[in-house]
């Protein structure tokens, strides 16, 4: 693993515990450059993602987050061409051998711009599109569609035009459309970048729900570190096409200096503890990353 | 540019016409199309128009129909003006009146009226069909009678893209304005085309990736969410449409007395007033259109 050796293993928290679980996605020595580009977008990626994980991919714009995600359902190298070396195995299937439309049965994908993903004249038909392509009988479609719309909180809007929805609703519709196909793996590429704050929370909450309740493997590219800290159990940091950190949120966000050097932020509570340690010599056993952890940390520290 | 689009889409409603399945309506529309091109008889064409207007009333879609016809009617009317001077009709032509180099012919008026009748009648029926049918039902029905799925899909997506591109066009125009470029008139439209179309290509690329991610085009059977049910009444309407088309077509072919082109005569006063009013309707329409384009 690329970043593994850098990090001290933590008891009771390491994603290594996940190792008991089945690996669902494996990147093996993957290097990819887009057509007519000399600098590779991904360099020597080695990564394993286990079943049921909530994986967050963190990185600056252009770091390679989207490229990495597009490799999972085979858009790269089957639809977007370039120099592709190495292998990506999803559920044991090599993405180079299976086109995206077949991988779609395993991998659901939601992109950053909801409008670019909607094509139908009504919300229900939008969700039905994937089911039609999978050949689900019409009678079975209705409960699936209702269930998917309920999961994302869009029930009752079946007959509305997708283009008459708000940004957050559109993105949740895109999620429902992918969700209805019951994929094992759910990939979301900055799903909140084009929507308002309330819409953001809605989308993030839905993603967490899919992971916790429907036990899907969720892979989310996201800028909001607070969100990542709250939900993810595996964080990958990409910089200039390379994985530089790979571990649990606690492991990754403990590397405050390293993250700040490449221009990434850590959760505010983590930074607070980091500064206390740096400037006042306060001993920090483990950096808090969530509010309740920070509360505990503050209580412990100031009691002394 | 916004709001300039003709509302050629379904008008929600609860009329008997809304309840008929798409195929019978399509059958009648195509029947009318065939008959309208088979005959030049003003009485048959007039009946078609009257029937079309009656259906518009039954479907309660007068308002949207008027909005469509405001644009199309002047285009239909111009055929009376053009045909009267240069009839698309075998010679000899019988002149009625002459103005310098222009002569109005009997056959021209006849030909103009029939062409107007054809276009108007066909459009009425087509519009009633479109305005009373959900597009998805229409496509689902077309697919049932053998239209390829992909072709269908292209139609659906195109319909969806039009308003989006229109909005993008507005955004680009505003951006041009805010940077001090010309934001109004025809001169502003051309430079805006490039960003809009580049954006459209990018959008289509994204769309194709997102569609494949939803198993579009994957192997195996494809099912359809919209299941259009044909009730017995729909079958009756469908069959009667086919029969009516066949019977009228046969009548037109057999009964030569339906050709009134030589027997019908127009008085000079009637001819002149027809041609002048057709010309006026058309020129006023063009003037308003140009004025609107300049203004936006």
mmCIF file of C-alpha atoms in Angstrom, chain A residues 73 75 79-80 100-102 104-105 109 111 115-117 119-121 124-126 128-138 141-142 145 159 163 177 181, chain B residues 134-137 149 153 156-157 160 164 167-168 199 202-203 205-227:
data_model
loop_
_atom_site.group_PDB
_atom_site.id
_atom_site.type_symbol
_atom_site.label_atom_id
_atom_site.label_comp_id
_atom_site.label_asym_id
_atom_site.label_seq_id
_atom_site.Cartn_x
_atom_site.Cartn_y
_atom_site.Cartn_z
ATOM 1 C CA UNK A 73 -16.653 1.432 -13.679
ATOM 2 C CA UNK A 75 -15.206 4.516 -18.315
ATOM 3 C CA UNK A 79 -14.852 5.226 -23.119
ATOM 4 C CA UNK A 80 -12.107 7.714 -22.352
ATOM 5 C CA UNK A 100 -19.036 0.374 -18.687
ATOM 6 C CA UNK A 101 -22.589 -0.678 -19.573
ATOM 7 C CA UNK A 102 -21.862 -4.131 -18.135
ATOM 8 C CA UNK A 104 -23.030 -0.696 -14.426
ATOM 9 C CA UNK A 105 -24.649 -3.789 -12.976
ATOM 10 C CA UNK A 109 -22.030 6.229 -10.520
ATOM 11 C CA UNK A 111 -21.346 12.709 -11.270
ATOM 12 C CA UNK A 115 -28.182 18.175 -15.045
ATOM 13 C CA UNK A 116 -25.775 16.254 -17.238
ATOM 14 C CA UNK A 117 -27.209 12.988 -15.962
ATOM 15 C CA UNK A 119 -32.681 12.691 -19.731
ATOM 16 C CA UNK A 120 -36.280 11.706 -19.136
ATOM 17 C CA UNK A 121 -39.577 13.556 -18.992
ATOM 18 C CA UNK A 124 -40.220 8.069 -12.231
ATOM 19 C CA UNK A 125 -39.043 7.459 -15.785
ATOM 20 C CA UNK A 126 -35.616 8.791 -14.930
ATOM 21 C CA UNK A 128 -36.842 3.551 -14.533
ATOM 22 C CA UNK A 129 -34.272 4.081 -17.279
ATOM 23 C CA UNK A 130 -31.594 1.981 -15.601
ATOM 24 C CA UNK A 131 -34.132 -0.702 -14.732
ATOM 25 C CA UNK A 132 -35.336 -0.842 -18.337
ATOM 26 C CA UNK A 133 -31.760 -1.341 -19.456
ATOM 27 C CA UNK A 134 -31.342 -4.157 -16.955
ATOM 28 C CA UNK A 135 -34.499 -5.793 -18.253
ATOM 29 C CA UNK A 136 -36.453 -5.657 -14.983
ATOM 30 C CA UNK A 137 -40.127 -6.543 -15.680
ATOM 31 C CA UNK A 138 -42.465 -3.546 -15.599
ATOM 32 C CA UNK A 141 -40.216 -1.650 -11.413
ATOM 33 C CA UNK A 142 -42.838 0.257 -9.452
ATOM 34 C CA UNK A 145 -38.699 3.047 -8.026
ATOM 35 C CA UNK A 159 -44.607 12.745 -12.253
ATOM 36 C CA UNK A 163 -35.690 19.709 -14.905
ATOM 37 C CA UNK A 177 -31.489 6.386 -10.484
ATOM 38 C CA UNK A 181 -30.155 -0.611 -10.081
ATOM 39 C CA UNK B 134 -47.694 12.151 -23.194
ATOM 40 C CA UNK B 135 -44.407 12.100 -25.134
ATOM 41 C CA UNK B 136 -43.259 8.971 -23.316
ATOM 42 C CA UNK B 137 -46.468 7.159 -24.253
ATOM 43 C CA UNK B 149 -35.197 2.104 -29.325
ATOM 44 C CA UNK B 153 -34.128 7.705 -27.248
ATOM 45 C CA UNK B 156 -36.507 12.056 -26.194
ATOM 46 C CA UNK B 157 -33.096 13.448 -25.325
ATOM 47 C CA UNK B 160 -35.022 17.621 -23.307
ATOM 48 C CA UNK B 164 -31.445 23.569 -21.607
ATOM 49 C CA UNK B 167 -31.160 28.686 -21.150
ATOM 50 C CA UNK B 168 -27.457 28.319 -21.773
ATOM 51 C CA UNK B 199 -20.959 23.450 -24.181
ATOM 52 C CA UNK B 202 -19.320 18.625 -23.670
ATOM 53 C CA UNK B 203 -22.749 17.998 -22.220
ATOM 54 C CA UNK B 205 -20.153 13.567 -23.858
ATOM 55 C CA UNK B 206 -20.943 13.687 -20.148
ATOM 56 C CA UNK B 207 -24.420 12.423 -20.836
ATOM 57 C CA UNK B 208 -23.136 9.411 -22.765
ATOM 58 C CA UNK B 209 -20.811 8.475 -19.901
ATOM 59 C CA UNK B 210 -23.593 8.840 -17.395
ATOM 60 C CA UNK B 211 -25.974 6.798 -19.579
ATOM 61 C CA UNK B 212 -23.519 3.948 -19.983
ATOM 62 C CA UNK B 213 -23.072 4.037 -16.240
ATOM 63 C CA UNK B 214 -26.742 3.190 -16.085
ATOM 64 C CA UNK B 215 -26.317 0.137 -18.312
ATOM 65 C CA UNK B 216 -27.600 1.883 -21.432
ATOM 66 C CA UNK B 217 -26.979 -0.445 -24.351
ATOM 67 C CA UNK B 218 -26.066 -3.409 -22.178
ATOM 68 C CA UNK B 219 -26.658 -6.963 -23.291
ATOM 69 C CA UNK B 220 -29.871 -8.764 -22.493
ATOM 70 C CA UNK B 221 -33.533 -7.930 -22.783
ATOM 71 C CA UNK B 222 -34.776 -4.418 -22.325
ATOM 72 C CA UNK B 223 -38.086 -3.692 -20.697
ATOM 73 C CA UNK B 224 -40.266 -0.597 -20.747
ATOM 74 C CA UNK B 225 -41.616 1.355 -17.791
ATOM 75 C CA UNK B 226 -44.433 2.948 -19.712
ATOM 76 C CA UNK B 227 -46.875 0.280 -20.671
#
